[in-house]
Tab-separated table of C-alpha atoms in Angstrom:
chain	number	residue	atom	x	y	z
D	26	UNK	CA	106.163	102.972	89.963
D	27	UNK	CA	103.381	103.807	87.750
D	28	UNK	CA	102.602	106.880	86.447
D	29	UNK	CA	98.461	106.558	87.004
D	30	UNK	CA	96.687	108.987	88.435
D	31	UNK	CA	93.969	106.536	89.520
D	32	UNK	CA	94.640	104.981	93.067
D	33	UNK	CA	95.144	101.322	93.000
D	34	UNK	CA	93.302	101.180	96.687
D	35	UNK	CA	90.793	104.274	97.561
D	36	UNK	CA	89.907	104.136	101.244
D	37	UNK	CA	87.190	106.604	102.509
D	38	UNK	CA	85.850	106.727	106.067
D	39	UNK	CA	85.848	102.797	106.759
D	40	UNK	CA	84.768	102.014	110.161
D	41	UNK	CA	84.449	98.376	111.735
D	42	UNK	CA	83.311	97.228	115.472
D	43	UNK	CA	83.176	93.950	117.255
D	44	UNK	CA	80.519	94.735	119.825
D	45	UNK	CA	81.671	97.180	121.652
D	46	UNK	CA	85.113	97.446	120.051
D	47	UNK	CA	85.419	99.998	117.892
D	48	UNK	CA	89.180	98.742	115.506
D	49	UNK	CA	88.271	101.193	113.057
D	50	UNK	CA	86.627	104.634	113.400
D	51	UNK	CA	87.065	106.207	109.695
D	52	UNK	CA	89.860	105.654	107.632
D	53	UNK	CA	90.990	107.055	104.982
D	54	UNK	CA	93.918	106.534	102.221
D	55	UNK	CA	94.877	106.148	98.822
D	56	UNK	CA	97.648	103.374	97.245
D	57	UNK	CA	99.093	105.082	94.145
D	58	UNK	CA	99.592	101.742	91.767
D	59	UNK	CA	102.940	100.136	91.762
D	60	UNK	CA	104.245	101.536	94.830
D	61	UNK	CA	104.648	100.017	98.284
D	62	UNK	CA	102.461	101.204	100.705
D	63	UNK	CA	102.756	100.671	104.496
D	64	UNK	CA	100.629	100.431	107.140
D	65	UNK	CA	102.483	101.395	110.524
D	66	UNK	CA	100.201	100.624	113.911
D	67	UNK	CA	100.745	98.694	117.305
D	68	UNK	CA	99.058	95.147	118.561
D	69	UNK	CA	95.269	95.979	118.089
D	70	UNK	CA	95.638	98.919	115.803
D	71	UNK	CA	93.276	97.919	113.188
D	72	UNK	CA	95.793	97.144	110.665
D	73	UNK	CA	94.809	92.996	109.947
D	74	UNK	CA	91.271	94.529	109.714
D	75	UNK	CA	91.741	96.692	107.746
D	76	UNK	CA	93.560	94.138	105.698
D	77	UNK	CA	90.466	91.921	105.718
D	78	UNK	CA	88.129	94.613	104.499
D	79	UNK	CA	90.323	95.057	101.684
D	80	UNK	CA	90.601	91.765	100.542
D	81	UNK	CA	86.984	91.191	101.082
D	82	UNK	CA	87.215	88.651	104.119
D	83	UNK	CA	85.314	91.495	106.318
D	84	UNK	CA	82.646	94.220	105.031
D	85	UNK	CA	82.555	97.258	106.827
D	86	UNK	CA	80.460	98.537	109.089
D	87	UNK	CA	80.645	102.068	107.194
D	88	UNK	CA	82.585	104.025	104.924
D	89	UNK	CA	83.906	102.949	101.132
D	90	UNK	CA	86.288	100.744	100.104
D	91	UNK	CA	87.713	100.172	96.436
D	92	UNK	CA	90.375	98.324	94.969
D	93	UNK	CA	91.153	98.046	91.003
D	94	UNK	CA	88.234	99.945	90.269
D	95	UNK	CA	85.587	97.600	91.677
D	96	UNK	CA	83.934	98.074	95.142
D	97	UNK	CA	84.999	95.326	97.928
D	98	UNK	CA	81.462	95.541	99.064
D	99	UNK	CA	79.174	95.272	95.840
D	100	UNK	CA	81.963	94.033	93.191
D	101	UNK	CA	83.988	90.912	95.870
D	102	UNK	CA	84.027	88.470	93.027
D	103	UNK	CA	86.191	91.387	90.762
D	104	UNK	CA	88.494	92.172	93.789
D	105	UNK	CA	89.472	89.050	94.589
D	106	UNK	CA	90.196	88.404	90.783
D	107	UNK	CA	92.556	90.816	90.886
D	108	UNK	CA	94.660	90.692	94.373
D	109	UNK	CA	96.577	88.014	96.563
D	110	UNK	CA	96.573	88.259	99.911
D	111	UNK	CA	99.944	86.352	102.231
D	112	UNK	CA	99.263	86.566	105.591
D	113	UNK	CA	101.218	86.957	109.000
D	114	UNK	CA	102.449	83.369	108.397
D	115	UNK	CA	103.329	81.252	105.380
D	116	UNK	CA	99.832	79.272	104.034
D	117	UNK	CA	102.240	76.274	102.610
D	118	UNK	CA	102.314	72.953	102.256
D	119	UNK	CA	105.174	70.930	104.173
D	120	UNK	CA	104.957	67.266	102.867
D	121	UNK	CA	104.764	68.249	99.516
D	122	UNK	CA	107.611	70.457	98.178
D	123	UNK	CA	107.885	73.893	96.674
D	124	UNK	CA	107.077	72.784	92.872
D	125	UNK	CA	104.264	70.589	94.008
D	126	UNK	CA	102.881	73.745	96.035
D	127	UNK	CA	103.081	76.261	93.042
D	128	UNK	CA	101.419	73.710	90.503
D	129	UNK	CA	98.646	72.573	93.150
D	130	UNK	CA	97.348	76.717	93.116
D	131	UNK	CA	97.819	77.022	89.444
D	132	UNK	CA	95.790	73.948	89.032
D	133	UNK	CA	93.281	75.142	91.795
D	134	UNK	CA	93.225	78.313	89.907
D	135	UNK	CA	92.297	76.534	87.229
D	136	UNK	CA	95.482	77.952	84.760
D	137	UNK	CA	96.963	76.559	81.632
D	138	UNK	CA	100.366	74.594	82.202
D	139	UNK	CA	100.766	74.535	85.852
D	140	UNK	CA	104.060	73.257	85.416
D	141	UNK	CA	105.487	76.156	83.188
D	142	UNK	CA	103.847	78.781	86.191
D	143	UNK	CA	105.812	76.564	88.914
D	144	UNK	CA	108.917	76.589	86.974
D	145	UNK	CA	108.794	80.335	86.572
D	146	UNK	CA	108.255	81.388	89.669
D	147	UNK	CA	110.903	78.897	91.110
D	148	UNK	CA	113.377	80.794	88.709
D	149	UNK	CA	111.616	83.990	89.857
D	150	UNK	CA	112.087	83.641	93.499
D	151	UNK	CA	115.603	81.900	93.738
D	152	UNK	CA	114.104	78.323	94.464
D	153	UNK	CA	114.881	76.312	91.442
D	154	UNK	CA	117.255	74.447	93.443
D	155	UNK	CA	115.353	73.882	96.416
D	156	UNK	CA	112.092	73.459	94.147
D	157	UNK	CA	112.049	69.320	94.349
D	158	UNK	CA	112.906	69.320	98.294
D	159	UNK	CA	109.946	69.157	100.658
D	160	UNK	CA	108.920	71.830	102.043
D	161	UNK	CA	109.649	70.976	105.591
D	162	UNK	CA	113.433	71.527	104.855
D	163	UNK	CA	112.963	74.946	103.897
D	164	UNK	CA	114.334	78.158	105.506
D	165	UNK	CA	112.129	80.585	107.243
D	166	UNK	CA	113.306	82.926	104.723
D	167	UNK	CA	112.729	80.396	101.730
D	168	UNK	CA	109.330	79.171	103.027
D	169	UNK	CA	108.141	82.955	103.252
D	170	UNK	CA	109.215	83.471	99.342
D	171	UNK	CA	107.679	80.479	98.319
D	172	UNK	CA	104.140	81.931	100.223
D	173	UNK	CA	104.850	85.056	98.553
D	174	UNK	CA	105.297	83.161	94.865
D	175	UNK	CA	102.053	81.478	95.670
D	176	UNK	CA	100.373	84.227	96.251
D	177	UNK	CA	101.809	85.508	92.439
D	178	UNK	CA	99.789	82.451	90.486
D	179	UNK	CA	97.683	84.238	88.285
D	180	UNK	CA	99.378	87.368	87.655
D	181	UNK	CA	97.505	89.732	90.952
D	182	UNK	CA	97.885	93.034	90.234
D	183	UNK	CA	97.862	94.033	93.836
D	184	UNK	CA	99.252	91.998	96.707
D	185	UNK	CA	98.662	92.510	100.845
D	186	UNK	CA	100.681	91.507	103.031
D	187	UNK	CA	100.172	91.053	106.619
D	188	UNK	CA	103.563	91.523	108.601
D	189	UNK	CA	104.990	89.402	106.138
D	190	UNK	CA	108.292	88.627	108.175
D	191	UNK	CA	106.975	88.286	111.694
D	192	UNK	CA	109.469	85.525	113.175
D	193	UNK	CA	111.576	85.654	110.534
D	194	UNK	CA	115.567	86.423	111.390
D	195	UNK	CA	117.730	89.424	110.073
D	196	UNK	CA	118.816	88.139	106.672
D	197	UNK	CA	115.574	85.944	106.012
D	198	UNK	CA	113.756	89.352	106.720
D	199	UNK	CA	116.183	91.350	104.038
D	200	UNK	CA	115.473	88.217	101.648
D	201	UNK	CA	111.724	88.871	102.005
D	202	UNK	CA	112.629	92.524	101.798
D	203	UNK	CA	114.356	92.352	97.929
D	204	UNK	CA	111.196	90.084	97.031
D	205	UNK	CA	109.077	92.929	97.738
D	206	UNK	CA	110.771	95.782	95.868
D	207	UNK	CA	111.284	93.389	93.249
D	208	UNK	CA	107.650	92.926	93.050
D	209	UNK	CA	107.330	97.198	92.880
D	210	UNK	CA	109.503	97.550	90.186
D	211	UNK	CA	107.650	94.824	88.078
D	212	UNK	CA	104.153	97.116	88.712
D	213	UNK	CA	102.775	95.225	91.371
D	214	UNK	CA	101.093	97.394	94.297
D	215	UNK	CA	101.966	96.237	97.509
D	216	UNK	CA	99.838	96.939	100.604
D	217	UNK	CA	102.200	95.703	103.722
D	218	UNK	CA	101.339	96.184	107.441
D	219	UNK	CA	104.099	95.752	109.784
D	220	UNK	CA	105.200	96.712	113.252
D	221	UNK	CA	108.928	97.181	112.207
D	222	UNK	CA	109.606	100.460	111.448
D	223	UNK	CA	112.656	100.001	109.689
D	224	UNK	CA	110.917	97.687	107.289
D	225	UNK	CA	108.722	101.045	106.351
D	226	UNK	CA	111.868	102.961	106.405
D	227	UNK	CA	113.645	100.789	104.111
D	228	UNK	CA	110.649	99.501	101.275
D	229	UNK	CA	107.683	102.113	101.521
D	230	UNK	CA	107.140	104.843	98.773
D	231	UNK	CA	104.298	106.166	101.386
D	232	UNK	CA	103.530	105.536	105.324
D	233	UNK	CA	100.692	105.880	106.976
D	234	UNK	CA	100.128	105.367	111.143
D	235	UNK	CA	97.469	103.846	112.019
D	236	UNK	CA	96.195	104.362	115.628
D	237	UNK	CA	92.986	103.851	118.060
D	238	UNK	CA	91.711	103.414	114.401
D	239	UNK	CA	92.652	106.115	112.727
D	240	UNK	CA	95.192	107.599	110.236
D	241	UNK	CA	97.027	110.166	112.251
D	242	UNK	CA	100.097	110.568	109.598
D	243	UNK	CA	100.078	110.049	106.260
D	244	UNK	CA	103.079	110.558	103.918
D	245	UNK	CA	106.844	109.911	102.636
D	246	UNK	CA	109.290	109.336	104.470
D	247	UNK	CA	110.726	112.676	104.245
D	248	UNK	CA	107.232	114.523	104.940
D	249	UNK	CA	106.867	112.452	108.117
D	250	UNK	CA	110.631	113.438	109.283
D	251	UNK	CA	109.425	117.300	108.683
D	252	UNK	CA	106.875	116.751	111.050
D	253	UNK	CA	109.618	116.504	113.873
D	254	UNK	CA	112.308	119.257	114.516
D	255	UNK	CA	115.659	117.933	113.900
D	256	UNK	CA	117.930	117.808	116.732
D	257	UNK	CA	121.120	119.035	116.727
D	258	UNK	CA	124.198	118.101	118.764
D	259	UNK	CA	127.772	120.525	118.177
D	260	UNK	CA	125.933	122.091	115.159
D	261	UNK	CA	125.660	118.651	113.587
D	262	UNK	CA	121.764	118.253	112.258
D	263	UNK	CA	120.491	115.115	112.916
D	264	UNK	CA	117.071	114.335	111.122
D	265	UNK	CA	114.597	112.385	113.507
D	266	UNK	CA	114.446	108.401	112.640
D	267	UNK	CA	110.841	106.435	111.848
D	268	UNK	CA	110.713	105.054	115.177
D	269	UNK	CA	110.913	108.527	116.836
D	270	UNK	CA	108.423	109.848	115.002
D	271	UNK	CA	106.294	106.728	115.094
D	272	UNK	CA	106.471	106.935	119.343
D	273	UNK	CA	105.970	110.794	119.020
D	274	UNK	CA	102.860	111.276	117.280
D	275	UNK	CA	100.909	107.762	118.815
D	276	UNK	CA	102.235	109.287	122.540
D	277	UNK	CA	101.031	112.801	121.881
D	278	UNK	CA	97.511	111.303	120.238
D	279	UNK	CA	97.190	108.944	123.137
D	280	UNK	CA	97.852	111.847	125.949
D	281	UNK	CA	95.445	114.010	124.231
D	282	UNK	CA	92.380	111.138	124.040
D	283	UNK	CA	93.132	110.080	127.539
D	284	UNK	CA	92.745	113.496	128.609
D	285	UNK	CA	89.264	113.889	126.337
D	286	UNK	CA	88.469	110.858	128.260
D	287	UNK	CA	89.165	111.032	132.309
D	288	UNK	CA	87.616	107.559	132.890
């Protein structure tokens, strides 16, 4: 992880509404650059949309948003210069195969040797054999890396990822999974929403719960177990998991809003 002191991704009281639907009502976070960051929150959380701000598909209705520096509302050219963004499902191509899908963003990125970029991130992803085979006979798993190598072309310094193995089975998920920390430890910042806890539990350097559009926990792992007393069973301490305090703190925010709000 790197050592900067400057955030990779400042957040600071970002609200959005459709209509009468208020996703987001003031967020705020920092991404330290390098690190994994996830973004914890149920269906309808806010966490795509937040996402989309960020990557400069939505503007806000309010607040501040920054990422690399440049301001996704004033400076969206710079952003999206400098990020990738892999959504909740893989954006490839399945008649052509996993070469031809590298070297057609290269190209449409207009980059020197499309070929050599292809090649490299075959090697880089553990698809060199597979790289000549259409698409369509790929893996969940294997498709998902080769939409997370496309996303790579051009060297992004900071990569989202929207629940980036939704559908995906147990060992395609811990494929994805060593893709991702790979990705840390080369000094790319990663920005990944998910509803599986132990996806947070396992890749995250810092969590943060979203919920009714706001951050209600914000930390490491270890400062969000502290925020729950650890049980103990025949004087054996047992530290509370993710998903416990996940459930805790949305049930006691969503008992205390109902109760601000009787209708």
């Amino acid at each position: 992880m790197s050592t900067s002191t400057q955030p990779a991704i400042r957040v600071r009281g970002v609200e959005k509404s459709f209509g009468d639907l208020h996703v987001l009502r003031g967020v705020y976070l920092d991404v330290a650059p390098g690190s994994i960051f996830a973004l914890l929150g149920s269906n309808g959380a806010g966490k795509t949309t937040m996402v989309r701000i960020l990557s400069t598909l939505l503007a806000p209705d309010a607040g501040t948003a920054v990422v690399n520096g440049f301001d996704v509302t004033t400076a969206p050219r710079d952003v999206r210069e400098s990020i990738s963004l892999t959504g909740q499902f893989a954006a490839v191509d399945e008649i052509l195969s996993g070469r031809e899908n590298l070297v057609l963003v290269a190209r449409l990125r207009h980059l020197d040797d499309p070929g050599a970029i292809a090649d490299d991130l075959l090697a880089r992803f553990s698809l060199t054999d597979a790289g000549s085979r259409r698409v369509s006979t790929y893996s969940g798993g294997m498709r998902r890396r080769l939409d997370i190598a496309m996303s790579l072309v051009g060297h992004p310094t900071v990569l989202f990822l929207d629940e980036p193995t939704t559908g995906l089975d147990p060992e395609a998920r811990q494929e994805v999974w060593q893709v991702i920390q790979g990705l840390a430890r080369q000094g790319t910042t990663v920005l990944l929403t998910t509803q599986y806890l132990e996806e947070a539990e396992q890749l995250a350097d810092r969590i943060a719960i979203l919920h009714q559009g706001r951050i209600i926990a914000n930390g490491t792992l270890a400062e969000l177990k502290a925020l729950l007393p650890p049980a103990t069973v025949e004087y054996v301490e047992k530290q509370p998991t993710l998903e416990e305090i996940f459930l805790a703190l949305v049930g006691t925010r969503a008992t205390t809003d109902s109760q601000k709000d009787p209708s």
